[in-house]
mmCIF file of C-alpha atoms in Angstrom:
data_model
loop_
_atom_site.group_PDB
_atom_site.id
_atom_site.type_symbol
_atom_site.label_atom_id
_atom_site.label_comp_id
_atom_site.label_asym_id
_atom_site.label_seq_id
_atom_site.Cartn_x
_atom_site.Cartn_y
_atom_site.Cartn_z
ATOM 1 C CA MET A 1 44.748 30.099 38.767
ATOM 2 C CA ARG A 2 46.732 28.241 36.096
ATOM 3 C CA PHE A 3 48.315 26.027 38.688
ATOM 4 C CA LYS A 4 44.967 24.940 40.140
ATOM 5 C CA LEU A 5 43.511 23.884 36.772
ATOM 6 C CA LYS A 6 46.283 21.418 35.953
ATOM 7 C CA PRO A 7 45.848 19.250 39.061
ATOM 8 C CA LEU A 8 42.082 19.319 38.502
ATOM 9 C CA MET A 9 42.490 18.183 34.883
ATOM 10 C CA LEU A 10 44.948 15.535 35.985
ATOM 11 C CA LEU A 11 42.401 14.269 38.478
ATOM 12 C CA PHE A 12 39.863 13.665 35.657
ATOM 13 C CA ILE A 13 42.295 12.294 33.062
ATOM 14 C CA LEU A 14 44.191 9.923 35.366
ATOM 15 C CA PRO A 15 41.304 7.419 35.795
ATOM 16 C CA LEU A 16 40.931 7.192 32.025
ATOM 17 C CA LEU A 17 44.580 6.334 31.597
ATOM 18 C CA VAL A 18 44.760 3.658 34.271
ATOM 19 C CA SER A 19 41.363 1.988 33.834
ATOM 20 C CA CYS A 20 41.293 -1.715 32.955
ATOM 21 C CA VAL A 21 39.641 -3.194 29.886
ATOM 22 C CA ASP A 22 39.388 -6.917 29.213
ATOM 23 C CA ASN A 23 39.948 -8.101 25.705
ATOM 24 C CA VAL A 24 36.637 -8.183 23.870
ATOM 25 C CA ASP A 25 36.108 -10.918 21.316
ATOM 26 C CA PHE A 26 33.647 -9.506 18.783
ATOM 27 C CA ASN A 27 33.465 -12.893 17.020
ATOM 28 C CA GLN A 28 31.420 -14.203 19.945
ATOM 29 C CA ILE A 29 28.625 -11.728 19.293
ATOM 30 C CA GLN A 30 25.734 -13.276 17.402
ATOM 31 C CA VAL A 31 23.157 -10.892 16.010
ATOM 32 C CA ASP A 32 19.844 -12.426 14.976
ATOM 33 C CA VAL A 33 17.709 -9.796 13.285
ATOM 34 C CA ASP A 34 14.457 -10.540 11.482
ATOM 35 C CA PRO A 35 13.147 -7.304 9.993
ATOM 36 C CA ILE A 36 9.465 -6.510 9.653
ATOM 37 C CA MET A 37 8.178 -4.237 6.876
ATOM 38 C CA ASP A 38 4.798 -2.529 7.097
ATOM 39 C CA LEU A 39 3.668 -1.342 3.648
ATOM 40 C CA PRO A 40 0.407 0.108 2.345
ATOM 41 C CA LEU A 41 -0.902 -1.827 -0.660
ATOM 42 C CA VAL A 42 -4.187 -0.429 -2.012
ATOM 43 C CA TYR A 43 -6.392 2.464 -0.950
ATOM 44 C CA PHE A 44 -9.483 3.861 -2.649
ATOM 45 C CA GLU A 45 -12.721 5.701 -1.937
ATOM 46 C CA LEU A 46 -16.011 5.149 -3.733
ATOM 47 C CA ASP A 47 -19.179 7.181 -3.472
ATOM 48 C CA GLN A 48 -22.800 6.596 -4.481
ATOM 49 C CA LEU A 49 -22.212 7.828 -8.049
ATOM 50 C CA ASP A 50 -19.597 5.100 -8.627
ATOM 51 C CA PHE A 51 -22.391 2.543 -8.211
ATOM 52 C CA LEU A 52 -24.747 4.185 -10.729
ATOM 53 C CA GLU A 53 -24.743 4.093 -14.534
ATOM 54 C CA ASP A 54 -25.546 7.286 -16.438
ATOM 55 C CA THR A 55 -29.041 5.845 -16.930
ATOM 56 C CA GLY A 56 -29.553 5.574 -13.151
ATOM 57 C CA GLU A 57 -29.242 1.771 -13.080
ATOM 58 C CA GLU A 58 -27.139 0.327 -10.267
ATOM 59 C CA VAL A 59 -23.679 -0.998 -11.075
ATOM 60 C CA ILE A 60 -23.470 -4.510 -9.647
ATOM 61 C CA SER A 61 -19.680 -4.784 -9.489
ATOM 62 C CA ILE A 62 -16.623 -2.524 -9.525
ATOM 63 C CA SER A 63 -13.212 -4.086 -10.057
ATOM 64 C CA ASP A 64 -9.700 -2.682 -10.196
ATOM 65 C CA ILE A 65 -6.265 -4.205 -10.712
ATOM 66 C CA THR A 66 -3.295 -2.453 -9.124
ATOM 67 C CA ASP A 67 0.408 -3.125 -9.681
ATOM 68 C CA ILE A 68 2.282 -4.083 -6.524
ATOM 69 C CA ASP A 69 6.013 -4.542 -6.721
ATOM 70 C CA VAL A 70 6.906 -5.623 -3.190
ATOM 71 C CA PHE A 71 7.325 -9.239 -4.365
ATOM 72 C CA GLN A 72 9.618 -8.220 -7.236
ATOM 73 C CA THR A 73 12.660 -7.406 -5.067
ATOM 74 C CA SER A 74 15.154 -10.212 -4.515
ATOM 75 C CA ILE A 75 15.434 -9.459 -0.791
ATOM 76 C CA VAL A 76 11.724 -10.100 -0.303
ATOM 77 C CA ARG A 77 11.557 -13.069 -2.711
ATOM 78 C CA ASP A 78 14.525 -14.802 -1.061
ATOM 79 C CA ASN A 79 13.766 -14.031 2.594
ATOM 80 C CA LEU A 80 10.015 -13.617 3.049
ATOM 81 C CA ASP A 81 8.754 -16.021 5.692
ATOM 82 C CA ARG A 82 5.132 -14.855 5.957
ATOM 83 C CA PHE A 83 3.008 -11.769 5.767
ATOM 84 C CA ASP A 84 -0.213 -10.457 7.203
ATOM 85 C CA LEU A 85 -2.693 -8.800 4.882
ATOM 86 C CA ILE A 86 -4.778 -6.239 6.759
ATOM 87 C CA ILE A 87 -7.948 -4.885 5.177
ATOM 88 C CA ASN A 88 -9.933 -2.005 6.670
ATOM 89 C CA MET A 89 -13.253 -0.992 5.196
ATOM 90 C CA ARG A 90 -15.601 1.766 6.301
ATOM 91 C CA LYS A 91 -18.940 2.660 4.762
ATOM 92 C CA ASP A 92 -22.032 4.689 5.356
ATOM 93 C CA PHE A 93 -23.976 3.028 2.534
ATOM 94 C CA PRO A 94 -27.177 1.385 3.787
ATOM 95 C CA ARG A 95 -26.336 -1.583 1.585
ATOM 96 C CA GLY A 96 -24.240 -4.711 1.889
ATOM 97 C CA PHE A 97 -21.144 -5.532 -0.154
ATOM 98 C CA ARG A 98 -19.122 -8.600 -1.051
ATOM 99 C CA VAL A 99 -15.407 -8.121 -1.603
ATOM 100 C CA ASN A 100 -13.186 -10.486 -3.587
ATOM 101 C CA ILE A 101 -9.422 -10.020 -3.408
ATOM 102 C CA ALA A 102 -6.875 -11.903 -5.491
ATOM 103 C CA PHE A 103 -3.118 -11.660 -5.878
ATOM 104 C CA LEU A 104 -2.211 -12.042 -9.570
ATOM 105 C CA ASP A 105 0.938 -12.725 -11.547
ATOM 106 C CA ASP A 106 1.892 -10.537 -14.515
ATOM 107 C CA ASN A 107 -0.313 -12.693 -16.791
ATOM 108 C CA LEU A 108 -3.330 -11.978 -14.539
ATOM 109 C CA GLN A 109 -3.412 -15.550 -13.237
ATOM 110 C CA PRO A 110 -4.270 -15.888 -9.528
ATOM 111 C CA THR A 111 -1.368 -16.690 -7.218
ATOM 112 C CA TYR A 112 -3.502 -16.433 -4.061
ATOM 113 C CA GLU A 113 -7.188 -15.665 -3.453
ATOM 114 C CA LEU A 114 -8.864 -14.673 -0.219
ATOM 115 C CA SER A 115 -12.250 -15.999 0.757
ATOM 116 C CA THR A 116 -15.082 -13.634 -0.120
ATOM 117 C CA ILE A 117 -15.474 -10.901 2.493
ATOM 118 C CA THR A 118 -19.081 -10.044 3.309
ATOM 119 C CA PHE A 119 -19.763 -6.521 4.519
ATOM 120 C CA ASN A 120 -23.303 -6.573 5.918
ATOM 121 C CA GLU A 121 -25.851 -3.863 5.319
ATOM 122 C CA ASN A 122 -25.916 -2.751 8.954
ATOM 123 C CA SER A 123 -22.120 -2.788 9.469
ATOM 124 C CA GLU A 124 -20.190 0.463 9.302
ATOM 125 C CA GLU A 125 -16.601 -0.752 9.637
ATOM 126 C CA ILE A 126 -14.725 -4.039 9.409
ATOM 127 C CA GLU A 127 -11.125 -5.155 9.698
ATOM 128 C CA ILE A 128 -9.869 -8.419 8.245
ATOM 129 C CA ARG A 129 -6.433 -9.888 8.914
ATOM 130 C CA GLU A 130 -5.198 -12.806 6.833
ATOM 131 C CA ASN A 131 -1.915 -14.521 7.675
ATOM 132 C CA ILE A 132 -0.208 -15.951 4.579
ATOM 133 C CA VAL A 133 2.667 -18.376 5.140
ATOM 134 C CA ILE A 134 5.042 -18.545 2.181
ATOM 135 C CA ALA A 135 6.004 -22.208 2.732
ATOM 136 C CA ALA A 136 2.340 -23.169 2.277
ATOM 137 C CA ASN A 137 1.761 -20.698 -0.608
ATOM 138 C CA PRO A 138 5.045 -20.289 -2.529
ATOM 139 C CA GLY A 139 3.256 -19.180 -5.700
ATOM 140 C CA ILE A 140 2.389 -15.864 -4.089
ATOM 141 C CA LEU A 141 6.013 -14.785 -4.618
ATOM 142 C CA ASN A 142 5.134 -14.477 -8.337
ATOM 143 C CA THR A 143 2.601 -11.745 -7.556
ATOM 144 C CA GLY A 144 2.798 -8.511 -9.506
ATOM 145 C CA LYS A 145 -0.775 -7.262 -9.204
ATOM 146 C CA LEU A 146 -3.672 -7.118 -6.770
ATOM 147 C CA ARG A 147 -7.304 -7.321 -7.918
ATOM 148 C CA VAL A 148 -10.077 -5.962 -5.705
ATOM 149 C CA GLU A 149 -13.694 -6.476 -6.716
ATOM 150 C CA ILE A 150 -16.508 -4.755 -4.813
ATOM 151 C CA GLU A 151 -19.919 -6.292 -5.455
ATOM 152 C CA LEU A 152 -23.094 -4.508 -4.398
ATOM 153 C CA VAL A 153 -25.550 -6.850 -2.663
ATOM 154 C CA PRO A 154 -29.028 -6.467 -4.198
ATOM 155 C CA SER A 155 -31.600 -4.804 -1.981
ATOM 156 C CA SER A 156 -35.295 -4.192 -2.526
ATOM 157 C CA GLY A 157 -35.599 -1.545 0.194
ATOM 158 C CA ASN A 158 -32.619 0.787 -0.249
ATOM 159 C CA PRO A 159 -32.031 1.911 -3.821
ATOM 160 C CA ILE A 160 -29.044 4.179 -4.347
ATOM 161 C CA ASP A 161 -30.081 7.824 -4.461
ATOM 162 C CA PRO A 162 -27.620 9.962 -6.472
ATOM 163 C CA GLY A 163 -28.514 12.998 -4.354
ATOM 164 C CA VAL A 164 -27.548 11.391 -1.015
ATOM 165 C CA GLN A 165 -23.801 11.322 -0.265
ATOM 166 C CA TRP A 166 -22.573 7.819 0.660
ATOM 167 C CA GLU A 167 -18.970 6.643 0.811
ATOM 168 C CA LEU A 168 -17.045 3.394 0.925
ATOM 169 C CA ASP A 169 -13.353 3.502 1.970
ATOM 170 C CA PHE A 170 -11.059 0.552 1.324
ATOM 171 C CA ARG A 171 -7.534 0.337 2.753
ATOM 172 C CA SER A 172 -5.120 -2.543 2.682
ATOM 173 C CA ALA A 173 -1.618 -3.007 4.022
ATOM 174 C CA GLY A 174 0.859 -5.819 4.376
ATOM 175 C CA ILE A 175 3.111 -6.634 7.292
ATOM 176 C CA PHE A 176 6.012 -8.584 5.787
ATOM 177 C CA TYR A 177 8.159 -10.782 8.041
ATOM 178 C CA LEU A 178 11.619 -11.444 6.635
ATOM 179 C CA SER A 179 13.987 -14.082 7.933
ATOM 180 C CA PHE A 180 17.708 -14.019 7.152
#
């Protein structure tokens, strides 16, 4: 049995020892990699009570400023080519909304502002995608904050009832295209 194993092993090892390999020049390999980062930016949920004062009067506007630090890293600042801002909103409010979004520097000065987004009364869900090219908007690299303002569109027929559950979901994400 021992004698039969050695010729069998030799049969498998011999091709490895006598196989040919050309010289490989690794300097000729050119790798061109442009990474893409997909990052969530801001997410919040509002309900009907967020749009009512304690007195029962409707709140016309809700605004929030959130810190975002994606632009603070040197890799992003030095290599960002463009990014897509994706906004998803879902609501079951029987009211319309206007949404204003602005990228701000640390002094709360706008570095980039989107056009007002109108969310009609009869719409339940919208998705907005804005492509921002850095060469055309270099000031956006100074961004440290994101301001989102939700404005309730006045309506004579659908006042907000505190006893009826309504929700508004806001989600935003950025797809960042880096070029090295």
